[in-house]
mmCIF file of the C-alpha atoms, coordinates in Angstrom:
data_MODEL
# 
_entry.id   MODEL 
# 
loop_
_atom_site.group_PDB 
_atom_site.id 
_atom_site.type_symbol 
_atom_site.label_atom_id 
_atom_site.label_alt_id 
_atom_site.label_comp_id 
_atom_site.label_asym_id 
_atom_site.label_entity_id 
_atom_site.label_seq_id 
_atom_site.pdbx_PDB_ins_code 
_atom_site.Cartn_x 
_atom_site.Cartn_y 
_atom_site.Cartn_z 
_atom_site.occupancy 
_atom_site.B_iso_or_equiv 
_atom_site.pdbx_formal_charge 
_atom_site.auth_seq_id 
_atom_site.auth_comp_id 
_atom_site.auth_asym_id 
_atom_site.auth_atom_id 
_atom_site.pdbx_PDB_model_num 
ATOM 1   C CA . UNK A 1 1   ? -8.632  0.743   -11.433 1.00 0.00 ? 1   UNK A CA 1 
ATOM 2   C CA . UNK A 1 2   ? -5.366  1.658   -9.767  1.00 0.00 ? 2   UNK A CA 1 
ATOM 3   C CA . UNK A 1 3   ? -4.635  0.700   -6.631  1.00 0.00 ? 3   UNK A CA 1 
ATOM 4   C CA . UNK A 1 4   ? -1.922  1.627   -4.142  1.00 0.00 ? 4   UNK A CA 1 
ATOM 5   C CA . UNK A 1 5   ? -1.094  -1.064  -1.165  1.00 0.00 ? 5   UNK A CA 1 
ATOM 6   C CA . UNK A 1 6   ? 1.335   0.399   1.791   1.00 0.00 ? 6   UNK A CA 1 
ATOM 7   C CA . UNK A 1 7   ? 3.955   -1.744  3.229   1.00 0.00 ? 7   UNK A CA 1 
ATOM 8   C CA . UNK A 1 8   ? 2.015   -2.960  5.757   1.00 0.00 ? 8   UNK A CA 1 
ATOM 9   C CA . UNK A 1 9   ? -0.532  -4.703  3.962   1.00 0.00 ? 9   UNK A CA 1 
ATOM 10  C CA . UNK A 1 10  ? 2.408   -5.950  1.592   1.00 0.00 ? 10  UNK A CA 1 
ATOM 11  C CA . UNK A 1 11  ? 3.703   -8.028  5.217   1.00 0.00 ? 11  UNK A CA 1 
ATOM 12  C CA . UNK A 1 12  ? 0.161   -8.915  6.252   1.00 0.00 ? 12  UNK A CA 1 
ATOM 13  C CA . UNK A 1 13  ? 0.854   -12.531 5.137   1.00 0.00 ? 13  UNK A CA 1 
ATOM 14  C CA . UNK A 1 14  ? 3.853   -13.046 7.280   1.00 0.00 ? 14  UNK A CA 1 
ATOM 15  C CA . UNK A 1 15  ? 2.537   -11.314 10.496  1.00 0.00 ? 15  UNK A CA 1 
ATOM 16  C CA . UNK A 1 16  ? 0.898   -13.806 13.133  1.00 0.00 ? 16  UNK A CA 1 
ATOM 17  C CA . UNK A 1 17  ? -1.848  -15.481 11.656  1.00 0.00 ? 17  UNK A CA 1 
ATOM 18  C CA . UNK A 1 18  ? -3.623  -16.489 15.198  1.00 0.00 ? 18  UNK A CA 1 
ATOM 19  C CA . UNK A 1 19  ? -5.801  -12.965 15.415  1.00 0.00 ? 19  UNK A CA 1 
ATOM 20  C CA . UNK A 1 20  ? -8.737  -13.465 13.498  1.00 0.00 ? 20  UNK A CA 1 
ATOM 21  C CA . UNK A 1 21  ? -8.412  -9.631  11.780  1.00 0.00 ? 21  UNK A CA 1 
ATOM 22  C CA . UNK A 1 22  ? -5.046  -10.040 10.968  1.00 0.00 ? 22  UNK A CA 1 
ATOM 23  C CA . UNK A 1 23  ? -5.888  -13.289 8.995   1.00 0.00 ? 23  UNK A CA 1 
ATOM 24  C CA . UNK A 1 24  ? -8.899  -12.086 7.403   1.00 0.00 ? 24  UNK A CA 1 
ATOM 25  C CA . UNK A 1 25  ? -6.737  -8.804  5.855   1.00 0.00 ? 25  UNK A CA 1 
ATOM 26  C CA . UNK A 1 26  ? -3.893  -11.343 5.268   1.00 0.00 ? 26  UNK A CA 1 
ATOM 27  C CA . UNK A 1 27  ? -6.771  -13.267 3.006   1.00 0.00 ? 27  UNK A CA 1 
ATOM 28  C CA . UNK A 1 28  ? -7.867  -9.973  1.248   1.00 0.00 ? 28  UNK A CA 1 
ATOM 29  C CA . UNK A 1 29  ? -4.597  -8.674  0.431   1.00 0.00 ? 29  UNK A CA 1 
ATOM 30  C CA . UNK A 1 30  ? -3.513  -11.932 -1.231  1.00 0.00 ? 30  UNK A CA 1 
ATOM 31  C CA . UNK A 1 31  ? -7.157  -12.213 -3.362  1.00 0.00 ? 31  UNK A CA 1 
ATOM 32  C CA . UNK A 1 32  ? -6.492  -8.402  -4.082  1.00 0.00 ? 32  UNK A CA 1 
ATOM 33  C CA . UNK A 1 33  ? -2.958  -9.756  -5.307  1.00 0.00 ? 33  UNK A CA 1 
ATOM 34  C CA . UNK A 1 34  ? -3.948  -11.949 -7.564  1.00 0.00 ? 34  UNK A CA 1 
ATOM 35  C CA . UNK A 1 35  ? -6.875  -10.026 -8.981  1.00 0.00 ? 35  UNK A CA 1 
ATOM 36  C CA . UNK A 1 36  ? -3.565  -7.899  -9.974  1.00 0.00 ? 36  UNK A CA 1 
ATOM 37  C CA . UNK A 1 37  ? -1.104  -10.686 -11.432 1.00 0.00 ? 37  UNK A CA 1 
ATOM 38  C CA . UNK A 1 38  ? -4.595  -11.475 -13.119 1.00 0.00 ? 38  UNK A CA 1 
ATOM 39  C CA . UNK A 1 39  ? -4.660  -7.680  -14.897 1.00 0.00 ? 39  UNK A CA 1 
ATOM 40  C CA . UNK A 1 40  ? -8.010  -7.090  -13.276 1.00 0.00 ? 40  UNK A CA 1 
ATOM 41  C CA . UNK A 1 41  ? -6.668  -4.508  -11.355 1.00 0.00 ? 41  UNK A CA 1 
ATOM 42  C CA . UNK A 1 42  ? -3.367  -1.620  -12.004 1.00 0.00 ? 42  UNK A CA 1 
ATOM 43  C CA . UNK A 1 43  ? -1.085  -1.946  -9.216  1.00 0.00 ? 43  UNK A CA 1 
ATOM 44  C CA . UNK A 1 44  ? 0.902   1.294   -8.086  1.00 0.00 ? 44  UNK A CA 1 
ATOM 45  C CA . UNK A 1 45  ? 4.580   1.317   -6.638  1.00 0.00 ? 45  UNK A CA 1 
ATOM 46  C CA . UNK A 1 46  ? 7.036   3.811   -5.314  1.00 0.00 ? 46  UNK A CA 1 
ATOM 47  C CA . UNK A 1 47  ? 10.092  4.733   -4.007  1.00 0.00 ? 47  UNK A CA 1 
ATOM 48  C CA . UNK A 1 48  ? 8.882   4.845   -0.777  1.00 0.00 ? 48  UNK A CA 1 
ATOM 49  C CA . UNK A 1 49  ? 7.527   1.145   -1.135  1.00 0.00 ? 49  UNK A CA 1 
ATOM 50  C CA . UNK A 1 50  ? 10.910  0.089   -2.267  1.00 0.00 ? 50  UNK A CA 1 
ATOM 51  C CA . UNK A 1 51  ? 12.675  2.513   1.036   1.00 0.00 ? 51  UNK A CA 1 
ATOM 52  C CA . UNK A 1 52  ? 10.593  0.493   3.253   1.00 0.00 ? 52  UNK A CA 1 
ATOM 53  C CA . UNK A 1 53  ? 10.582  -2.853  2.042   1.00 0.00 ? 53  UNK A CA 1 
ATOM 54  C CA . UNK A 1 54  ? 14.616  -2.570  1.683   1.00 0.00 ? 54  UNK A CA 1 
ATOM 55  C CA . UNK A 1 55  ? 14.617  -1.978  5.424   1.00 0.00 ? 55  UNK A CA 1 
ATOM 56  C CA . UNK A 1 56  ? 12.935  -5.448  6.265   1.00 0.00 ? 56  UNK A CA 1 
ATOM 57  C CA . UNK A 1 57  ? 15.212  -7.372  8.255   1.00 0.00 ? 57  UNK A CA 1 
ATOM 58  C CA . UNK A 1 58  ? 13.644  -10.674 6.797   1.00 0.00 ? 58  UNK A CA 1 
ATOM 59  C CA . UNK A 1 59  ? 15.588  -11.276 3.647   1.00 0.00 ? 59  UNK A CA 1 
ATOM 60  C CA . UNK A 1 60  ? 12.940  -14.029 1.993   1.00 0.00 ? 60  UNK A CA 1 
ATOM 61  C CA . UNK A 1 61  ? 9.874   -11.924 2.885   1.00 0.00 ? 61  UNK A CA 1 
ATOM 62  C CA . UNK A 1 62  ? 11.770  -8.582  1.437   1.00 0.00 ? 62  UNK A CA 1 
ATOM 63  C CA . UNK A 1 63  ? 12.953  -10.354 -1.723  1.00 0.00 ? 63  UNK A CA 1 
ATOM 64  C CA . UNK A 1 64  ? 9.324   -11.933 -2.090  1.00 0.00 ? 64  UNK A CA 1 
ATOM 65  C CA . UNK A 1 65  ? 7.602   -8.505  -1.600  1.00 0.00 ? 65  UNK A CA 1 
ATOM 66  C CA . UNK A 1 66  ? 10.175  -7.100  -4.359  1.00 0.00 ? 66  UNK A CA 1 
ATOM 67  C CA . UNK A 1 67  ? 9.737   -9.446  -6.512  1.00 0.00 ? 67  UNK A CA 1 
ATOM 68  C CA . UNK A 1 68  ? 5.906   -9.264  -6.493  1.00 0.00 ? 68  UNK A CA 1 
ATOM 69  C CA . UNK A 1 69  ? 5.988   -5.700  -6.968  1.00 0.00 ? 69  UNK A CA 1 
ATOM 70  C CA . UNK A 1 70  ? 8.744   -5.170  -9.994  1.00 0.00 ? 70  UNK A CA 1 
ATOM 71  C CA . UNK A 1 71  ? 6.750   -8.027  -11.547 1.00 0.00 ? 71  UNK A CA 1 
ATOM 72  C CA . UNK A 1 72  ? 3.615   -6.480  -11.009 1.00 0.00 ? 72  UNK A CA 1 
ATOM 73  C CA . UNK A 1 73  ? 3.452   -2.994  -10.980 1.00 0.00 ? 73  UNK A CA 1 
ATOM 74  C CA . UNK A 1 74  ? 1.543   -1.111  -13.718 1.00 0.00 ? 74  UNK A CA 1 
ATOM 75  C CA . UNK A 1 75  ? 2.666   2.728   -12.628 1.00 0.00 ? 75  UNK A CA 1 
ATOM 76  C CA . UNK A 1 76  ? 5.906   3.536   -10.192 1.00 0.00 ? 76  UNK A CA 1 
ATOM 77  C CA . UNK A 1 77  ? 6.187   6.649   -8.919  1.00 0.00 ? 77  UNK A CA 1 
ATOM 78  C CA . UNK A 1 78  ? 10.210  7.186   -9.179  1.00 0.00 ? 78  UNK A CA 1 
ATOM 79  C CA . UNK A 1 79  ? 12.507  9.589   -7.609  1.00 0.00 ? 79  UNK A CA 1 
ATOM 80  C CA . UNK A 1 80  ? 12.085  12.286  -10.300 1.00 0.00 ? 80  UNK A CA 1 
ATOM 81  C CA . UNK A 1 81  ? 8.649   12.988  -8.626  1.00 0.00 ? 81  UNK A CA 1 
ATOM 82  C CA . UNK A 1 82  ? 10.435  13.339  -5.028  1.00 0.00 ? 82  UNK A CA 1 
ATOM 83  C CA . UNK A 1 83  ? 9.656   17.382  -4.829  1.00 0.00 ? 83  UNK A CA 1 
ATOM 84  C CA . UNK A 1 84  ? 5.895   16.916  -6.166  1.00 0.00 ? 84  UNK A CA 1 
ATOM 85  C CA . UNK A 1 85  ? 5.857   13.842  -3.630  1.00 0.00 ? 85  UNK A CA 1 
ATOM 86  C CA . UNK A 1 86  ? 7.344   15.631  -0.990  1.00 0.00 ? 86  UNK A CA 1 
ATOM 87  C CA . UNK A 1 87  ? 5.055   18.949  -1.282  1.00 0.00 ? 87  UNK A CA 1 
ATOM 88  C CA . UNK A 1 88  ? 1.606   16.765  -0.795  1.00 0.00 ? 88  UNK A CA 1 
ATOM 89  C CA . UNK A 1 89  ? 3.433   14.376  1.537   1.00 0.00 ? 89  UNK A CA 1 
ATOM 90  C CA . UNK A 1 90  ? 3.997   18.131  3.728   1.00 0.00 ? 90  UNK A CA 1 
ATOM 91  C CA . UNK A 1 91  ? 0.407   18.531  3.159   1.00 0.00 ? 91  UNK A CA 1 
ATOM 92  C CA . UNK A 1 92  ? -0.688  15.793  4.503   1.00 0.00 ? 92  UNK A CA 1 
ATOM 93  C CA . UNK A 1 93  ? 1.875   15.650  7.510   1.00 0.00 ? 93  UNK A CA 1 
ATOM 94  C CA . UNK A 1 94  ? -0.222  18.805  8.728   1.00 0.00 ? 94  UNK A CA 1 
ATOM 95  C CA . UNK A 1 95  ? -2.764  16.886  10.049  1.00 0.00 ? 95  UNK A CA 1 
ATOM 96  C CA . UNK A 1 96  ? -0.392  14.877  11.956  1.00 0.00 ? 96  UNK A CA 1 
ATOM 97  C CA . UNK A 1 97  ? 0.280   11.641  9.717   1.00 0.00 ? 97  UNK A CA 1 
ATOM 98  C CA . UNK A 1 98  ? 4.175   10.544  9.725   1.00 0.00 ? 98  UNK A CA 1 
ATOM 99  C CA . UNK A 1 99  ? 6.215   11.404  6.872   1.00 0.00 ? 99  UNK A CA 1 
ATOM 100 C CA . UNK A 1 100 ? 6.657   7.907   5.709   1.00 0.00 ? 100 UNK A CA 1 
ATOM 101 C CA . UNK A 1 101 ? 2.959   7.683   5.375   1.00 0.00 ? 101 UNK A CA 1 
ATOM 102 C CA . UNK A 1 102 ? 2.295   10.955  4.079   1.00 0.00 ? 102 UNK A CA 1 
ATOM 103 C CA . UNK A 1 103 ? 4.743   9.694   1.226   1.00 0.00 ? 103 UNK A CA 1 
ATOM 104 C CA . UNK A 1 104 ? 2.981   6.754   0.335   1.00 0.00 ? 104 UNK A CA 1 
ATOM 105 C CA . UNK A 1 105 ? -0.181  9.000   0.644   1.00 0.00 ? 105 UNK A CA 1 
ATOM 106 C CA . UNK A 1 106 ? 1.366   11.565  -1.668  1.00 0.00 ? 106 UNK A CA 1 
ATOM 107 C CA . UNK A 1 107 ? 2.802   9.140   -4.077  1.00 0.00 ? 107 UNK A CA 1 
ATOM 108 C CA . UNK A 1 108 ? -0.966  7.273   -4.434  1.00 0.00 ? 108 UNK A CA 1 
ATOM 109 C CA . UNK A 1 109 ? -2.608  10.410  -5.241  1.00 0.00 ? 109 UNK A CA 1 
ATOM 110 C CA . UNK A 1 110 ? 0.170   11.605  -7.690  1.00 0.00 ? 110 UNK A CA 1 
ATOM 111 C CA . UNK A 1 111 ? -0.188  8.256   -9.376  1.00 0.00 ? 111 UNK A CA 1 
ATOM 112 C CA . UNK A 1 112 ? -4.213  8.820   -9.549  1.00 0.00 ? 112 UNK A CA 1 
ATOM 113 C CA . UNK A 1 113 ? -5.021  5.599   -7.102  1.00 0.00 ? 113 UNK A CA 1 
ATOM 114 C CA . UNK A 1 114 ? -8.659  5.317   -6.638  1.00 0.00 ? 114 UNK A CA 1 
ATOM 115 C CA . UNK A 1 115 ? -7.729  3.479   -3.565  1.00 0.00 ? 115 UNK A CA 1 
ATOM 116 C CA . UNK A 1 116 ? -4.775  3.283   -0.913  1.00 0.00 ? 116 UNK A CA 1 
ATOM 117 C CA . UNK A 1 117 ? -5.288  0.162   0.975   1.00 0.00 ? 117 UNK A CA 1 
ATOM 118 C CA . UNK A 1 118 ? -3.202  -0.134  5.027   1.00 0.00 ? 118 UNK A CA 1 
ATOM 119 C CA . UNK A 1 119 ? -4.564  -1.930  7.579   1.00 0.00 ? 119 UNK A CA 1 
ATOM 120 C CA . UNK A 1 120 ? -2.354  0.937   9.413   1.00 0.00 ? 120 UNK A CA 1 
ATOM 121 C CA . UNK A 1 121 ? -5.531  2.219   12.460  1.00 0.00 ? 121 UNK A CA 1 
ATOM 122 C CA . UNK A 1 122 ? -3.924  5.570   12.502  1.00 0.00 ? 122 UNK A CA 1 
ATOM 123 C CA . UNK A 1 123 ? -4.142  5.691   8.994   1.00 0.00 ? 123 UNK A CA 1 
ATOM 124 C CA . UNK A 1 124 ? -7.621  4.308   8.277   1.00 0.00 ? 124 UNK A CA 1 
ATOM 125 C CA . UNK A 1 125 ? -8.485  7.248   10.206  1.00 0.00 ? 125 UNK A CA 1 
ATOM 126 C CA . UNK A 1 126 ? -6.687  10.296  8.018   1.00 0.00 ? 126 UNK A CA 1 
ATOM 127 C CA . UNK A 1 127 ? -9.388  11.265  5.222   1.00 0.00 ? 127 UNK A CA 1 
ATOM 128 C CA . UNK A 1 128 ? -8.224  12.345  1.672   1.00 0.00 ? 128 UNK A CA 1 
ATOM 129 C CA . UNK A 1 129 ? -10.915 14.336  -0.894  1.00 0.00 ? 129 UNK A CA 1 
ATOM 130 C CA . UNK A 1 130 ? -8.690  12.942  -3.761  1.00 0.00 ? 130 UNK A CA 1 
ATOM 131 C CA . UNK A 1 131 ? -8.545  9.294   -2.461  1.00 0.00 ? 131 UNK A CA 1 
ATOM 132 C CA . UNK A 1 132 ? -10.008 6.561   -0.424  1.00 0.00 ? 132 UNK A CA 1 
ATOM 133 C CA . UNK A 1 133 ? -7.899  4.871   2.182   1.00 0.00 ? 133 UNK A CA 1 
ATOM 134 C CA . UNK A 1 134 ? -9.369  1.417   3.187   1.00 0.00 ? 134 UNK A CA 1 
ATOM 135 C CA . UNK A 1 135 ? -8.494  -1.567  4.799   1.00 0.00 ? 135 UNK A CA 1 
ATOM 136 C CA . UNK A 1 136 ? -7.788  -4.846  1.558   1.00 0.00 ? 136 UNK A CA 1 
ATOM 137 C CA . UNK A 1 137 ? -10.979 -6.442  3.511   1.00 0.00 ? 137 UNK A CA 1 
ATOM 138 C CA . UNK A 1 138 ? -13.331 -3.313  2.724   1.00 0.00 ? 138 UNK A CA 1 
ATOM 139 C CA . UNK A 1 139 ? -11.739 -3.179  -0.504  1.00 0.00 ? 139 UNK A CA 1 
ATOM 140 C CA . UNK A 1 140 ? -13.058 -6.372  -1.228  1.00 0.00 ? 140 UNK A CA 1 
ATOM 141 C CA . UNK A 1 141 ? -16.655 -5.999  0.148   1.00 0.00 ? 141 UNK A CA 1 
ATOM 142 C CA . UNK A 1 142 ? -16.743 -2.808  -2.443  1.00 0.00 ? 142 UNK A CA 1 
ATOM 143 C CA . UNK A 1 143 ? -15.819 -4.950  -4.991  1.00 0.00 ? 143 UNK A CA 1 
ATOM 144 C CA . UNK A 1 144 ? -17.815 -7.439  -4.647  1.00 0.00 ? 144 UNK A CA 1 
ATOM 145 C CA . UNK A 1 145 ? -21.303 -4.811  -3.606  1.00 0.00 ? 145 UNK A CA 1 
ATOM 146 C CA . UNK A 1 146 ? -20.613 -3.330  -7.066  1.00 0.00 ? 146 UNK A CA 1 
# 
C-alpha cells in the first residue's frame, strides 16, 4: 500500500510533545515509519517534500527527515512530472487549498497513494474521490480494524 506523509507529519516528532494530540500523532507517524523501513508499507516522496523540508531552519531535524526519506522511499515523484503535478495541484487549489498543499495533494494521487496522511486541520477537511487524506492516528486505527 502506498502511502504519502506531508511535511507536517514528517516534523510531528520534534513539535512540543506536552499536548496530548500532538503526541499521540507524533506516536503514529513514527509506528507508521517503521512499518515502512520494515517494507510493510511503500512510502511516496516528492519534490515538494524535498522544497519544504530544505526550508527547515533546523539543520539536524532537516537532515534527519532527508535522510529517512532518500533511504526510504519506494516511488518519488521528480521534477519531470512538475506540469502533470501542477495541473491537479490547480485543481485542487479551486477549492481553496494552498498551492504547497495542493502539490503534495497532486503529487500523492499521481503516485497512486491510497492514503495522504497531515495532521494539517485545514487539510483533513479538503475531500479527494481519488484519495483519502487522514490524520497517521486514523491511519493506524484502519490498520489495525482491518
Amino acid at each position: 500500500m502506498r502511502i504519502y506523509l506531508d511535511n507536517c507529519c514528517y516534523n510531528r516528532p520534534y513539535d512540543d510533545q506536552s499536548q496530548m494530540r500532538i503526541h499521540q500523532e507524533a506516536e503514529a507517524k513514527l509506528y507508521i515509519q517503521d512499518m515502512v523501513s520494515c517494507g510493510q508499507l511503500e512510502l511516496v516522496t516528492s519534490f515538494m517534500l524535498d522544497y519544504e523540508n530544505e526550508k527547515n531552519r533546523n539543520v539536524l531535524n532537516r537532515n534527519r527527515i532527508g535522510q529517512f526519506m532518500r533511504e526510504n522511499e519506494s516511488y518519488y515523484v521528480g521534477n519531470e512530472s512538475y506540469q502533470i503535478i501542477e495541473g491537479g495541484a490547480m485543481t485542487i487549489m479551486k477549492t481553496g487549498i494552498k498551492q504547497k498543499d495542493a502539490f503534495h495533494i497532486a503529487s500523492a494521487i499521481y503516485a497512486e497513494c491510497a492514503y495522504f496522511l497531515t495532521t494539517d486541520d485545514r487539510l483533513l477537511k479538503y475531500e479527494n474521490d481519488n484519495i483519502l487524506i487522514i490524520t497517521p492516528c486514523e491511519f493506524i486505527r484502519r490498520l489495525e480494524a482491518d
